[in-house]
Short mmCIF file of C-alpha atoms in Angstrom, two decimals:
data_model
loop_
_atom_site.label_atom_id
_atom_site.label_comp_id
_atom_site.label_asym_id
_atom_site.label_seq_id
_atom_site.Cartn_x
_atom_site.Cartn_y
_atom_site.Cartn_z
CA MET A 9 3.64 66.56 151.78
CA PHE A 10 5.25 67.74 148.53
CA ARG A 11 1.83 68.79 147.15
CA ALA A 12 1.01 70.68 150.35
CA GLN A 13 4.35 72.48 150.31
CA TRP A 14 3.96 73.31 146.62
CA MET A 15 0.51 74.81 147.18
CA PHE A 16 1.89 76.80 150.12
CA GLU A 17 4.68 78.21 147.98
CA LEU A 18 2.23 79.29 145.31
CA ALA A 19 0.47 81.54 147.81
CA PRO A 20 1.34 85.22 147.11
CA GLY A 21 4.16 86.78 149.17
CA MET A 22 5.79 83.51 150.31
CA SER A 23 9.36 82.35 149.55
CA SER A 24 10.31 78.94 148.34
CA SER A 25 11.30 77.88 151.86
CA GLY A 26 8.01 79.17 153.20
CA LEU A 27 9.69 81.03 156.09
CA GLU A 28 9.87 84.66 154.94
CA PRO A 29 7.88 86.83 152.61
CA LEU A 30 9.20 88.03 149.26
CA PRO A 31 8.39 91.71 148.99
CA CYS A 32 9.80 92.16 145.49
CA ARG A 33 7.87 89.26 144.00
CA ALA A 34 4.73 90.33 145.78
CA SER A 35 5.00 93.79 144.33
CA SER A 36 5.70 92.36 140.90
CA ARG A 37 2.67 90.02 141.12
CA GLY A 38 0.37 92.63 142.74
CA PRO A 39 -1.39 93.90 139.59
CA GLY A 40 -2.15 90.36 138.44
CA VAL A 41 -3.67 89.46 141.79
CA LYS A 42 -5.77 92.63 141.77
CA SER A 43 -7.09 91.84 138.30
CA VAL A 44 -8.03 88.33 139.41
CA ASP A 45 -9.86 89.72 142.46
CA ALA A 46 -11.70 92.29 140.30
CA ARG A 47 -12.71 89.58 137.85
CA GLY A 48 -14.02 87.42 140.70
CA LYS A 49 -16.01 90.28 142.15
CA GLN A 50 -17.48 90.96 138.70
CA GLU A 51 -18.55 87.32 138.35
CA ILE A 52 -20.16 87.39 141.80
CA ALA A 53 -22.02 90.59 140.96
CA LYS A 54 -23.20 89.12 137.65
CA GLU A 55 -24.45 85.99 139.42
CA GLU A 56 -26.27 88.06 142.05
CA LYS A 57 -27.95 90.10 139.30
CA ALA A 58 -28.96 86.91 137.49
CA LYS A 59 -30.42 85.50 140.72
CA GLU A 60 -32.41 88.69 141.26
CA LEU A 61 -33.79 88.58 137.70
CA PHE A 62 -34.64 84.87 137.97
CA LEU A 63 -36.54 85.32 141.25
CA LYS A 64 -38.37 88.29 139.73
CA ALA A 65 -39.39 86.05 136.82
CA VAL A 66 -40.69 83.40 139.24
CA GLU A 67 -42.78 86.03 141.02
CA GLU A 68 -44.23 87.33 137.73
CA GLU A 69 -45.10 83.79 136.65
CA GLN A 70 -46.97 83.17 139.91
CA ASN A 71 -48.92 86.39 139.38
CA GLY A 72 -49.96 85.25 135.91
CA ALA A 73 -47.83 87.74 133.93
CA LEU A 74 -46.22 85.13 131.67
CA TYR A 75 -44.89 87.60 129.11
CA GLU A 76 -43.00 89.56 131.76
CA ALA A 77 -41.76 86.32 133.34
CA ILE A 78 -40.28 85.11 130.03
CA LYS A 79 -38.51 88.44 129.60
CA PHE A 80 -36.85 88.21 133.05
CA TYR A 81 -35.97 84.51 132.57
CA ARG A 82 -34.22 85.39 129.31
CA LEU A 83 -32.23 88.24 130.87
CA ALA A 84 -31.14 86.02 133.78
CA MET A 85 -29.98 83.20 131.50
CA GLN A 86 -28.07 85.61 129.30
CA LEU A 87 -26.00 86.59 132.35
CA VAL A 88 -25.58 83.08 133.79
CA PRO A 89 -26.84 80.19 131.60
CA ASP A 90 -27.16 77.70 134.50
CA ILE A 91 -28.60 80.17 137.02
CA GLU A 92 -31.60 77.90 137.64
CA PHE A 93 -29.35 75.34 139.38
CA LYS A 94 -27.42 77.91 141.43
CA ILE A 95 -30.44 79.31 143.29
CA THR A 96 -31.29 78.04 146.75
CA TYR A 97 -34.99 78.76 147.29
CA THR A 98 -35.87 80.05 150.73
CA ARG A 99 -39.52 79.22 149.90
CA SER A 100 -41.24 76.98 147.42
CA PRO A 101 -41.12 78.68 144.01
CA ASP A 102 -44.63 77.56 143.06
CA GLY A 103 -46.42 76.79 146.29
CA ASP A 104 -46.24 79.57 148.84
CA GLY A 105 -47.62 82.38 146.68
CA VAL A 106 -50.55 80.31 145.50
CA GLY A 107 -51.21 78.97 148.97
CA LYS A 108 -51.12 82.47 150.39
CA ARG A 109 -53.62 83.65 147.80
CA CYS A 110 -55.88 80.67 148.56
CA VAL A 111 -55.79 81.51 152.26
CA GLU A 112 -56.63 85.12 151.44
CA ASP A 113 -59.50 84.00 149.20
CA ASN A 114 -60.88 81.80 151.98
CA LYS A 115 -60.68 84.74 154.37
CA GLU A 116 -62.57 86.88 151.84
CA ASP A 117 -65.27 84.20 151.51
CA ASP A 118 -65.66 84.03 155.29
CA LYS A 119 -65.82 87.81 155.40
CA MET A 120 -68.56 87.87 152.74
CA ALA A 121 -70.49 85.17 154.62
CA ASP A 122 -70.44 87.30 157.78
CA LEU A 123 -71.19 90.51 155.88
CA LEU A 124 -74.95 90.21 156.30
CA SER A 125 -74.75 89.78 160.08
CA ASP A 126 -72.22 92.62 160.34
CA PHE A 127 -74.50 95.01 158.45
CA GLN A 128 -77.47 94.04 160.60
CA GLN A 129 -75.48 94.67 163.79
CA GLN A 130 -74.25 98.05 162.54
CA LEU A 131 -77.77 99.18 161.69
CA THR A 132 -79.06 98.00 165.07
CA LEU A 133 -76.34 99.87 166.97
CA GLN A 134 -76.79 103.13 165.08
CA GLU A 135 -80.27 104.07 166.25
CA SER A 136 -83.01 102.70 168.39
CA SER A 137 -85.43 102.97 165.44
CA VAL A 138 -83.74 100.90 162.78
CA LYS A 139 -83.57 102.45 159.30
CA LEU A 140 -82.22 100.57 156.35
CA CYS A 141 -80.47 103.56 154.86
CA GLN A 142 -79.94 107.28 155.36
CA PRO A 143 -79.53 110.11 152.84
CA GLU A 144 -75.91 110.92 152.10
CA VAL A 145 -76.77 114.57 151.44
CA GLU A 146 -79.73 116.62 152.59
CA VAL A 147 -82.66 116.46 150.18
CA SER A 148 -85.92 118.40 150.12
CA GLN A 149 -87.90 115.43 148.81
CA THR A 150 -88.90 112.37 150.80
CA HIS A 151 -86.05 109.88 151.00
CA ILE A 152 -86.61 106.19 150.31
CA SER A 153 -85.47 105.34 153.85
CA VAL A 154 -88.77 106.77 155.17
CA LEU A 155 -90.74 103.96 153.51
CA PRO A 156 -91.78 101.01 155.70
CA MET A 157 -89.98 97.70 155.32
CA GLU A 158 -93.04 96.07 153.70
CA VAL A 159 -93.12 98.68 150.93
CA LEU A 160 -89.40 98.36 150.30
CA MET A 161 -89.66 94.58 150.02
CA TYR A 162 -92.55 95.02 147.58
CA ILE A 163 -90.32 97.27 145.44
CA PHE A 164 -87.62 94.59 145.53
CA ARG A 165 -90.16 92.01 144.33
CA TRP A 166 -90.95 94.28 141.40
CA VAL A 167 -87.22 94.44 140.63
CA VAL A 168 -87.04 90.63 140.53
CA SER A 169 -90.39 90.55 138.64
CA SER A 170 -92.12 87.49 137.24
CA ASP A 171 -89.18 87.07 134.83
CA LEU A 172 -86.89 86.22 137.78
CA ASP A 173 -84.36 88.96 137.08
CA LEU A 174 -81.95 88.14 139.92
CA ARG A 175 -79.11 89.97 138.18
CA SER A 176 -80.88 93.31 138.81
CA LEU A 177 -81.47 92.30 142.43
CA GLU A 178 -77.74 91.72 142.92
CA GLN A 179 -76.94 95.10 141.35
CA LEU A 180 -79.48 96.75 143.65
CA SER A 181 -77.74 95.21 146.68
CA LEU A 182 -74.61 97.25 145.85
CA VAL A 183 -76.34 100.57 146.65
CA CYS A 184 -75.96 100.47 150.46
CA ARG A 185 -75.93 98.20 153.48
CA GLY A 186 -79.70 98.39 153.91
CA PHE A 187 -80.37 97.34 150.31
CA TYR A 188 -77.83 94.53 150.74
CA ILE A 189 -79.87 93.18 153.67
CA CYS A 190 -83.12 93.43 151.68
CA ALA A 191 -81.59 91.69 148.66
CA ARG A 192 -80.55 88.76 150.88
CA ASP A 193 -84.09 88.24 152.21
CA PRO A 194 -84.53 84.43 152.29
CA GLU A 195 -88.25 84.71 151.44
CA ILE A 196 -87.46 86.21 148.03
CA TRP A 197 -84.91 83.53 147.20
CA HIS A 198 -87.19 80.76 148.47
CA GLN A 199 -90.00 81.98 146.21
CA VAL A 200 -87.60 82.09 143.25
CA CYS A 201 -86.51 78.49 143.88
CA LEU A 202 -90.14 77.37 144.12
CA LYS A 203 -90.91 78.94 140.74
CA ILE A 204 -87.95 77.17 139.13
CA TRP A 205 -88.04 73.68 140.68
CA GLY A 206 -91.51 73.52 142.21
CA ARG A 207 -92.15 71.21 145.14
CA SER A 208 -88.86 69.37 144.61
CA CYS A 209 -87.00 72.15 146.45
CA ASN A 210 -88.84 72.04 149.77
CA LYS A 211 -85.70 70.82 151.50
CA LEU A 212 -82.75 73.18 151.73
CA VAL A 213 -80.18 70.41 152.28
CA PRO A 214 -77.38 70.23 151.12
CA TYR A 215 -77.30 73.99 150.48
CA ALA A 216 -76.68 76.58 153.18
CA SER A 217 -79.29 79.05 151.89
CA TRP A 218 -81.93 79.45 149.18
CA ARG A 219 -79.64 81.86 147.37
CA GLU A 220 -76.89 79.24 147.29
CA MET A 221 -79.39 76.73 145.89
CA PHE A 222 -80.27 79.15 143.08
CA LEU A 223 -76.59 79.71 142.25
CA GLU A 224 -75.39 76.10 142.47
CA ARG A 225 -78.30 73.86 141.43
CA PRO A 226 -78.54 73.24 137.64
CA ARG A 227 -81.30 75.25 135.94
CA VAL A 228 -82.16 76.79 132.60
CA ARG A 229 -81.66 80.52 132.22
CA PHE A 230 -84.46 82.98 131.47
CA ASP A 231 -82.63 86.23 130.68
CA GLY A 232 -81.70 85.29 127.13
CA VAL A 233 -81.92 82.71 124.35
CA TYR A 234 -80.21 79.40 123.64
CA ILE A 235 -78.98 79.49 120.02
CA SER A 236 -77.39 76.93 117.70
CA LYS A 237 -76.07 77.42 114.18
CA THR A 238 -76.01 74.56 111.66
CA LYS A 239 -74.24 74.47 108.29
CA TYR A 240 -74.20 71.79 105.61
CA ILE A 241 -73.59 71.50 101.86
CA ARG A 242 -76.42 70.25 99.63
CA GLN A 243 -76.13 69.06 96.05
CA GLY A 244 -78.16 71.11 93.60
CA GLU A 245 -79.83 70.31 90.28
CA GLN A 246 -77.78 69.59 87.21
CA SER A 247 -77.68 72.32 84.57
CA LEU A 248 -79.71 71.99 81.37
CA ASP A 249 -76.67 71.40 79.21
CA GLY A 250 -75.30 68.86 81.70
CA PHE A 251 -71.89 70.48 82.02
CA TYR A 252 -72.03 71.35 85.71
CA ARG A 253 -73.99 70.74 88.91
CA ALA A 254 -74.43 73.43 91.56
CA TRP A 255 -73.67 72.95 95.28
CA HIS A 256 -75.44 74.99 97.95
CA GLN A 257 -74.26 75.85 101.46
CA VAL A 258 -77.31 75.77 103.71
CA GLU A 259 -77.18 77.69 106.99
CA TYR A 260 -79.93 77.92 109.61
CA TYR A 261 -80.44 78.64 113.31
CA ARG A 262 -82.39 77.05 116.17
CA TYR A 263 -83.66 79.24 119.00
CA LEU A 264 -84.91 78.09 122.42
CA ARG A 265 -86.43 80.53 124.92
CA PHE A 266 -87.47 79.35 128.38
CA PHE A 267 -89.92 81.12 130.70
CA PRO A 268 -90.18 80.82 134.51
CA ASP A 269 -93.79 79.55 134.31
CA GLY A 270 -92.68 76.34 132.58
CA GLN A 271 -93.34 77.38 128.99
CA VAL A 272 -90.81 77.23 126.16
CA MET A 273 -90.58 78.59 122.61
CA MET A 274 -88.64 76.98 119.77
CA LEU A 275 -87.94 78.37 116.32
CA THR A 276 -85.95 77.02 113.37
CA THR A 277 -85.20 79.63 110.74
CA PRO A 278 -82.44 80.83 108.38
CA GLU A 279 -82.74 84.37 109.75
CA ASP A 280 -79.86 85.62 111.90
CA PRO A 281 -80.20 86.41 115.65
CA GLN A 282 -80.28 90.20 115.16
CA SER A 283 -83.67 90.00 113.46
CA ILE A 284 -85.15 87.07 115.41
CA VAL A 285 -84.16 87.65 119.06
CA PRO A 286 -86.32 90.81 119.54
CA ARG A 287 -89.40 88.82 118.48
CA LEU A 288 -88.83 86.24 121.23
CA ARG A 289 -89.29 88.66 124.11
CA THR A 290 -92.91 87.61 124.80
CA LYS A 291 -94.93 84.49 124.19
CA ASN A 292 -97.48 86.46 122.13
CA THR A 293 -95.22 86.73 119.12
CA ARG A 294 -96.62 86.87 115.60
CA THR A 295 -93.94 84.66 114.05
CA ASP A 296 -95.79 81.86 112.23
CA ALA A 297 -93.16 79.12 112.39
CA ILE A 298 -92.71 79.33 116.16
CA LEU A 299 -93.47 76.29 118.35
CA LEU A 300 -94.88 76.64 121.87
CA GLY A 301 -94.95 74.10 124.67
CA HIS A 302 -93.95 73.15 128.19
CA TYR A 303 -90.72 71.86 129.69
CA ARG A 304 -89.54 70.19 132.88
CA LEU A 305 -86.18 69.61 134.54
CA SER A 306 -85.16 66.07 135.43
CA GLN A 307 -82.30 65.18 137.79
CA GLU A 308 -81.05 61.75 136.71
CA THR A 309 -79.29 59.15 138.84
CA ASP A 310 -76.01 59.84 137.01
CA ASN A 311 -76.06 63.37 138.48
CA GLN A 312 -76.87 64.93 135.11
CA THR A 313 -79.70 67.39 134.61
CA LYS A 314 -81.86 66.94 131.53
CA VAL A 315 -84.54 69.16 130.01
CA PHE A 316 -87.58 67.51 128.41
CA ALA A 317 -90.06 69.56 126.39
CA VAL A 318 -93.22 68.93 124.36
CA ILE A 319 -93.87 71.65 121.79
CA MET A 320 -96.37 72.17 118.99
CA LYS A 321 -97.39 74.80 116.51
CA LYS A 322 -99.85 77.47 117.63
CA LYS A 323 -103.42 76.61 116.71
CA GLU A 324 -105.16 79.17 114.54
CA GLU A 325 -108.86 78.79 113.80
CA LYS A 326 -109.51 79.58 110.15
CA PRO A 327 -113.04 80.65 109.25
CA MET A 328 -114.89 78.30 106.91
CA ASP A 329 -115.53 79.71 103.45
CA TYR A 330 -119.02 78.33 102.74
CA HIS A 331 -119.36 80.08 99.40
CA LYS A 332 -116.32 78.29 98.02
CA TYR A 333 -117.85 74.80 98.56
CA ARG A 334 -121.45 75.75 97.83
CA TYR A 335 -122.03 73.81 94.61
CA PHE A 336 -119.97 70.65 95.19
CA LEU A 337 -119.38 68.22 98.01
CA ARG A 338 -116.15 68.81 99.95
CA VAL A 339 -114.19 65.78 101.15
CA PRO A 340 -113.02 66.70 104.67
CA ALA A 341 -109.31 66.20 105.34
CA GLN A 342 -108.32 63.99 108.21
CA GLU A 343 -107.53 66.20 111.20
CA THR A 344 -104.22 65.59 112.96
CA ASP A 345 -102.25 67.05 115.84
CA HIS A 346 -98.48 67.39 115.46
CA SER A 347 -96.23 67.61 118.51
CA PHE A 348 -92.46 67.44 118.92
CA HIS A 349 -90.76 65.80 121.90
CA VAL A 350 -87.33 67.22 122.70
CA GLY A 351 -84.68 65.98 125.14
CA LEU A 352 -81.63 68.07 126.03
CA GLN A 353 -78.78 67.71 128.50
CA LEU A 354 -77.90 70.82 130.53
CA CYS A 355 -74.16 71.53 130.72
CA SER A 356 -71.72 74.30 131.58
CA SER A 357 -68.90 75.46 129.34
CA GLY A 358 -66.20 78.01 129.98
CA ARG A 359 -66.76 80.47 132.80
CA GLN A 360 -70.54 80.61 132.40
CA ARG A 361 -72.82 78.14 134.13
CA PHE A 362 -75.72 76.21 132.62
CA ASN A 363 -75.13 77.85 129.23
CA LYS A 364 -75.06 74.78 126.98
CA LEU A 365 -77.79 72.35 125.84
CA VAL A 366 -76.79 69.11 124.10
CA TRP A 367 -79.36 67.15 122.07
CA ILE A 368 -80.20 63.66 123.31
CA HIS A 369 -83.69 63.11 121.78
CA HIS A 370 -85.97 64.54 119.08
CA SER A 371 -89.15 62.94 117.78
CA CYS A 372 -92.40 63.89 116.03
CA HIS A 373 -95.79 62.59 117.26
CA ILE A 374 -98.75 62.70 114.85
CA THR A 375 -102.14 61.99 116.46
CA TYR A 376 -105.16 61.30 114.24
CA LYS A 377 -108.29 62.74 115.86
CA SER A 378 -110.71 60.39 114.14
CA THR A 379 -109.09 57.17 115.37
CA GLY A 380 -106.96 58.42 118.25
CA GLU A 381 -103.90 56.62 116.92
CA THR A 382 -100.46 58.18 117.27
CA ALA A 383 -97.56 57.72 114.84
CA VAL A 384 -94.10 58.40 116.25
CA THR A 385 -91.08 59.32 114.11
CA THR A 386 -87.75 59.48 115.94
CA PHE A 387 -84.94 61.48 114.38
CA ASP A 388 -81.32 60.36 114.58
CA ILE A 389 -79.17 62.73 116.61
CA ASP A 390 -76.27 63.39 114.25
CA LYS A 391 -73.92 66.27 113.46
CA MET A 392 -76.90 68.32 112.25
CA TYR A 393 -78.01 68.68 115.87
CA THR A 394 -75.37 71.11 117.08
CA PRO A 395 -75.37 72.18 120.77
CA LEU A 396 -77.27 75.32 121.76
CA PHE A 397 -75.34 78.02 123.60
CA PHE A 398 -76.85 80.71 125.80
CA ALA A 399 -76.77 84.38 124.84
CA ARG A 400 -77.96 86.98 127.34
CA VAL A 401 -80.45 89.56 126.00
CA LYS A 402 -80.70 92.74 128.09
CA SER A 403 -84.06 93.79 126.63
CA PHE A 404 -85.76 90.67 128.05
CA THR A 405 -85.39 92.05 131.60
CA ALA A 406 -85.60 95.77 130.83
CA PHE A 407 -89.26 95.99 131.97
CA SER A 408 -91.22 94.38 134.79
CA GLU A 409 -94.79 93.33 134.00
CA LYS A 410 -95.63 91.70 137.35
CA PRO A 411 -93.91 91.43 140.76
CA LEU A 412 -92.49 88.19 142.06
#
């Protein structure tokens, strides 16, 4: 009771008996009370400002702007050091924004999936005679929309070409709704899948379309080169006076170029990609050290895709110089065939897909023609066999030699 009475007496404007106010004391204590109230309001305003800055920092962090988020966090904690524990979240600080974006992304995916049917319905409703596209402005020349559907699809097959340039087909689909419909023609994508995987892709399951199979199923890429760079230090010869021994840093590249018809080119050389890549555009290159062969894709039981290739040096028939061996008997050299067997595992790294090849096997097979025997030498896969990474080359798909 004493504590309650004491607290009541401490209240401003009350007498010691608690029955009547004290006007003089109240007036004398007025400025102090006002200063306390002003200080309290200032603290509340500071805390509100800190809360606003902290919530702004949370929002920036969710949007991925980490630098801005750190700046707002710092400002908020300078005002109120323990502001993090004074905020009552009306929504989850890390869940709702992300979840909302995921929902929006799913809606966008559904919208893109229905885009083809929407475009087809719009074109059907526009005119009784369906045209894929119409000129945006009046032209005196014949517009491409006048061409029959068969001719347009033939043009699209030339765009894809025998090099399977699907990137250009996707860019062509951005022109208009009609071109978008043509670029999604399942026959084109089915033919592309047949050229890549052969008879093993007769069944569409588990993919929803042939285009989805092309995008999701592991495959080697044709619009560039797989390149690896290897460095090592080799001990040189000792000097004549014996005072020092040189050390050499050896640097060389391996290049692998795949073609849609199942052929592959391989080249090992110290020359850099700027001088070598233009020579790998066609299979009829004049580079002497190049190896040609065939490859196949293998889907293993462990759900890993491997690439196996057999390559050999190009055969060149040299004319016999009869005058050179005219006056003595020539001992013929034993004829042999050299071939290299290569095994690689297809992987994805970073944002790109199917852009990495890891060595799993490399061997040399020497076949003697006279006896038919074959000698096999298997190389150890060590640190000298660095992975090959894909590099896109625009000039490889700049021209079309044949339609799809």
